[in-house]
CSV table of C-alpha atoms in Angstrom, one decimal:
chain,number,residue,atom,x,y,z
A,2,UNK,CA,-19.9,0.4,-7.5
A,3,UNK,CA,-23.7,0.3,-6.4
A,4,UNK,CA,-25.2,3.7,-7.4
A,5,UNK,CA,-25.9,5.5,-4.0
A,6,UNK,CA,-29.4,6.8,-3.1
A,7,UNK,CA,-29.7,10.4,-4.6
A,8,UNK,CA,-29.8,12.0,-0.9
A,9,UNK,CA,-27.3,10.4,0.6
A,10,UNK,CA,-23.8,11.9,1.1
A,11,UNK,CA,-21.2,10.6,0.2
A,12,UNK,CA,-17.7,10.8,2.1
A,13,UNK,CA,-14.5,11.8,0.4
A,14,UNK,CA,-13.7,7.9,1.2
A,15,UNK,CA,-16.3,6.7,-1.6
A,16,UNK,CA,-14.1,9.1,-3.6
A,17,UNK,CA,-10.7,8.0,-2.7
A,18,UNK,CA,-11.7,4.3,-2.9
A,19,UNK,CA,-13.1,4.7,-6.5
A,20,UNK,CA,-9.5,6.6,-7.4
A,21,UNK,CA,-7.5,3.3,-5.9
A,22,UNK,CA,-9.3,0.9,-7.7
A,23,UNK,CA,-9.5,2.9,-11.1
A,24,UNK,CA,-5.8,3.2,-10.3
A,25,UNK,CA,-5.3,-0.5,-9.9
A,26,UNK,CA,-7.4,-1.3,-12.9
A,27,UNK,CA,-6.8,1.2,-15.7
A,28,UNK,CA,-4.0,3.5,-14.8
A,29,UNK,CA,-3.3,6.9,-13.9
A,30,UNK,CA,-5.0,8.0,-16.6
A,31,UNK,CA,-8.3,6.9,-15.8
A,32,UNK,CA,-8.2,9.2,-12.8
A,33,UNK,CA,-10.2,12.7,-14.3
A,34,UNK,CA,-12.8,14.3,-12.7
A,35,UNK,CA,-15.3,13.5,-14.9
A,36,UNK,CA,-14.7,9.2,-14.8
A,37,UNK,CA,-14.6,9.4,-11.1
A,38,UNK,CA,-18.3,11.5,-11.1
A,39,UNK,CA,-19.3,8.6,-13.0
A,40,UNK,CA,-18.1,5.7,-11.6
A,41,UNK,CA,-19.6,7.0,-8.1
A,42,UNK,CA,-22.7,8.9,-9.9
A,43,UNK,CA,-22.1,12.6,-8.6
A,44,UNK,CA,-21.9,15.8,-10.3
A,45,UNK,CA,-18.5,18.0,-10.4
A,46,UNK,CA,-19.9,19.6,-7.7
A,47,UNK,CA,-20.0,16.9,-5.5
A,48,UNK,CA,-16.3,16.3,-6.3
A,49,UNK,CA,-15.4,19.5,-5.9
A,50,UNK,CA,-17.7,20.0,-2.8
A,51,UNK,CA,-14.6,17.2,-1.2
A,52,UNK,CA,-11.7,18.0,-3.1
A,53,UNK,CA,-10.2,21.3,-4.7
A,54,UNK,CA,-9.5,19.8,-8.3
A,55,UNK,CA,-7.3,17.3,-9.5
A,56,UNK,CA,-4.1,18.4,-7.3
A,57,UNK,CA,-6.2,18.1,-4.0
A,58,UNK,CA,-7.9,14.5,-5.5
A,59,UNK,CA,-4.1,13.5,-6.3
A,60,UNK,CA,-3.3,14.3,-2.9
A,61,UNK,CA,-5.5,13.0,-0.6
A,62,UNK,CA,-5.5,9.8,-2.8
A,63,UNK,CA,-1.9,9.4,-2.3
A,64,UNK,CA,-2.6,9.9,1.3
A,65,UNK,CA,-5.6,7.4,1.7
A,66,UNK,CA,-3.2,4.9,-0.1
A,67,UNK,CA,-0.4,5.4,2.2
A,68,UNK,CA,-2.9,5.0,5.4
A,69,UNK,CA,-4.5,2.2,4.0
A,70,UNK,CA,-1.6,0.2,2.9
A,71,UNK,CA,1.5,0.9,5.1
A,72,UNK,CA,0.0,3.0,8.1
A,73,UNK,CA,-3.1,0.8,9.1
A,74,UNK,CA,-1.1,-2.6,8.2
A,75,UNK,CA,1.6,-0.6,10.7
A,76,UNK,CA,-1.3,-0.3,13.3
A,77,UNK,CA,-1.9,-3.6,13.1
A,78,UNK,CA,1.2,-4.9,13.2
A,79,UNK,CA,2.2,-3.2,16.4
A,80,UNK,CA,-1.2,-4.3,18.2
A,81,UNK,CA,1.3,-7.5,19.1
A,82,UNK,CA,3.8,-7.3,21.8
A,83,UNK,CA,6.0,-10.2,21.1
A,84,UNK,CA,8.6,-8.8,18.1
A,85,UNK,CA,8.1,-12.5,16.5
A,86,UNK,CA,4.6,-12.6,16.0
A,87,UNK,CA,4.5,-8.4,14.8
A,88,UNK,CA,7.3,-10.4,12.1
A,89,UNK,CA,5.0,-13.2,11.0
A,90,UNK,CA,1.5,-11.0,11.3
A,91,UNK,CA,3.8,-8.2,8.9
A,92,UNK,CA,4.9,-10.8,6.1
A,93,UNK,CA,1.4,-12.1,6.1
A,94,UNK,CA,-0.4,-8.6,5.8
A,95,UNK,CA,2.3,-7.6,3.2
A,96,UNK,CA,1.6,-10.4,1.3
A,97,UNK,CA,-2.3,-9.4,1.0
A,98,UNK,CA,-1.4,-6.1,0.2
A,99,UNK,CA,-3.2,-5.2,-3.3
A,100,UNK,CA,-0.8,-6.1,-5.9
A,101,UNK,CA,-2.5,-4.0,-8.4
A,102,UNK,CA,-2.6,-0.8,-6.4
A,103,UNK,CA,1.1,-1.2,-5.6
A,104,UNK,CA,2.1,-1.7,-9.3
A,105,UNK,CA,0.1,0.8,-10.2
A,106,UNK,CA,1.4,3.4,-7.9
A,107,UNK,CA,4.6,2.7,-8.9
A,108,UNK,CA,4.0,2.6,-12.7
A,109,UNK,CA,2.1,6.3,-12.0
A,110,UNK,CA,5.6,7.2,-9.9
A,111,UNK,CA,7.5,6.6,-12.7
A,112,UNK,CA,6.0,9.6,-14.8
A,113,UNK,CA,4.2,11.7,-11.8
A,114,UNK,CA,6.7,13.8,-9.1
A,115,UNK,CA,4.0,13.6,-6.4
A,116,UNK,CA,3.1,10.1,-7.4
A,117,UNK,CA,7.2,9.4,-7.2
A,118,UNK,CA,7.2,11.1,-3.6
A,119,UNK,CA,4.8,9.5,-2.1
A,120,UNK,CA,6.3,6.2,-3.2
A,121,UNK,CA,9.8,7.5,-1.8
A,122,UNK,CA,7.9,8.6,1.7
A,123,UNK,CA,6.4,5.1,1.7
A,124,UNK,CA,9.2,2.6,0.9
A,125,UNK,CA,11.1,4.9,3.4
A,126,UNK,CA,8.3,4.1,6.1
A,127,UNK,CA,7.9,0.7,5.3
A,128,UNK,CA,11.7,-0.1,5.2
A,129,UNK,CA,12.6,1.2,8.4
A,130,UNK,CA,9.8,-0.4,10.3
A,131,UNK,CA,11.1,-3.9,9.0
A,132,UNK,CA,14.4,-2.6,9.9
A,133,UNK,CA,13.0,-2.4,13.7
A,134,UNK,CA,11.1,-5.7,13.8
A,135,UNK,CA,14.0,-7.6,11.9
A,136,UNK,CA,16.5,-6.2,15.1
A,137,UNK,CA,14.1,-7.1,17.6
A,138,UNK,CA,13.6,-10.5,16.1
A,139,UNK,CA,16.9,-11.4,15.3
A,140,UNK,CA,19.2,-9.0,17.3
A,141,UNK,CA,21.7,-8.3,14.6
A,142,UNK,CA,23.1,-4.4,15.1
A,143,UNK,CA,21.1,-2.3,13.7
A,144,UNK,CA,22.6,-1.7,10.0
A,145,UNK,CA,22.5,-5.2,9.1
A,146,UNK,CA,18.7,-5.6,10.1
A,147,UNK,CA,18.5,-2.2,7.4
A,148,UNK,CA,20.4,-3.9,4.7
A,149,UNK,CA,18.4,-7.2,5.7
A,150,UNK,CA,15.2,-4.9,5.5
A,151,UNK,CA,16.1,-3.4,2.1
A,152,UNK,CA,16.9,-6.7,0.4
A,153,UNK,CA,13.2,-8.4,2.0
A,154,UNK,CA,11.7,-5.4,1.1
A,155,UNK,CA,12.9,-5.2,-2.6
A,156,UNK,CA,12.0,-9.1,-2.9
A,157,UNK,CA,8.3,-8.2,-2.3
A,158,UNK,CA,8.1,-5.1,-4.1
A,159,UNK,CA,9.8,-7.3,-7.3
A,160,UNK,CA,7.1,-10.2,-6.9
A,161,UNK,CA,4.6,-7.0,-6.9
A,162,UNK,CA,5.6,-5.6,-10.3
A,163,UNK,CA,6.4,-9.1,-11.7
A,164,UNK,CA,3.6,-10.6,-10.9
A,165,UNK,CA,0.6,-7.8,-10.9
A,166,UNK,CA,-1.9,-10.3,-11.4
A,167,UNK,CA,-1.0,-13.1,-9.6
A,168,UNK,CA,-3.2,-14.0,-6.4
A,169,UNK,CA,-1.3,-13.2,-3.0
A,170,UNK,CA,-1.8,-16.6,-1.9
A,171,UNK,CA,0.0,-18.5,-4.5
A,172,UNK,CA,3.5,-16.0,-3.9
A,173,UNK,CA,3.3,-16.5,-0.1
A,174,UNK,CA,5.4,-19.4,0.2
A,175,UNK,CA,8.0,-17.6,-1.8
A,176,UNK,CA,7.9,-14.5,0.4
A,177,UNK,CA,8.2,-17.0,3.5
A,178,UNK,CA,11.0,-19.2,2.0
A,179,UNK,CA,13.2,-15.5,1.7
A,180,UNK,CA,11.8,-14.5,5.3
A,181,UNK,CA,13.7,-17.8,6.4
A,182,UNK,CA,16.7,-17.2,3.8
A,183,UNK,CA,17.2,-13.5,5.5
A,184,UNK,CA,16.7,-14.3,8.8
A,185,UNK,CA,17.2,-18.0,9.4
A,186,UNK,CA,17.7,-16.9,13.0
A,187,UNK,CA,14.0,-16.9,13.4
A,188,UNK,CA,13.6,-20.5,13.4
């Protein structure tokens, strides 16, 4: 990241942006106070001036990563009326997700309770708005679309954590070939 002009202020979102990438990157570990005052070239005070330690960093971090990966893609999403194109412009924006905050996330969830929450609160969220578009789109009762929902939604969290590294582009057709597999009905 550019160092900033000594006068100008910086937003918590410079903050939050520098945690999700450090996140994606090097871990949960990386995330103290004094690596994130460097990487945006503040003092404590500046951090502290946004943030009330650590828990209120961890926090609002978890927050930003929840608006900008499920709740904005959500926003999105339901700028489309027709349930069949919210379907296809969903897949798509799932697919270019970062892969490297999401198996990060989870790898922090595994050892962190509020990291673990979080991930609950989002797989929750995310899952039962597939669960909606998948019984608009196909108009199978409700609990199948769920269990139809779980299993797509598993699928793309496994090519997440399997393949961290791998650029979204080349694991779309796979996504889209189980799309067709779990609701052939689209076609």
């Amino acid at each position: 990241m550019a160092d900033p002009a000594p006068n100008h202020r910086l937003g918590s979102d410079v903050w939050l942006q520098t945690g999700i990438d450090l996140l994606a990157k090097e871990g949960a570990s990386a995330l103290t106070i004094d690596r994130l005052c460097t990487m945006v070239g503040r003092s404590k005070g500046s951090f502290y001036h946004h943030f009330q330690g650590v828990d209120g960093f961890v926090a609002a971090l978890l927050d930003y990563w929840r608006k900008k990966q499920t709740e904005d893609v959500i926003q999105h999403v339901d700028g489309e009326s027709d349930p069949r194109m919210q379907r296809t412009e969903l897949m798509q924006r799932a697919m270019k997700l970062d892969h490297g905050v999401e198996h990060a996330i989870r790898v922090w969830g595994g050892s962190d309770a509020r990291a673990h929450e979080a991930v609950s609160a989002v797989d929750t969220q995310r899952i039962t708005y597939l669960t909606a578009i998948i019984a608009a789109t196909s108009k199978r009762p409700k609990a199948e679309a769920h269990d139809l929902a779980r299993i797509e939604y598993a699928a793309l969290i496994g090519l997440h954590q399997l393949y961290p590294d791998t650029d979204p582009a080349s694991l779309t057709p796979l996504f889209e070939r189980l799309v067709q597999l779990v609701t052939p009905d689209l076609e």
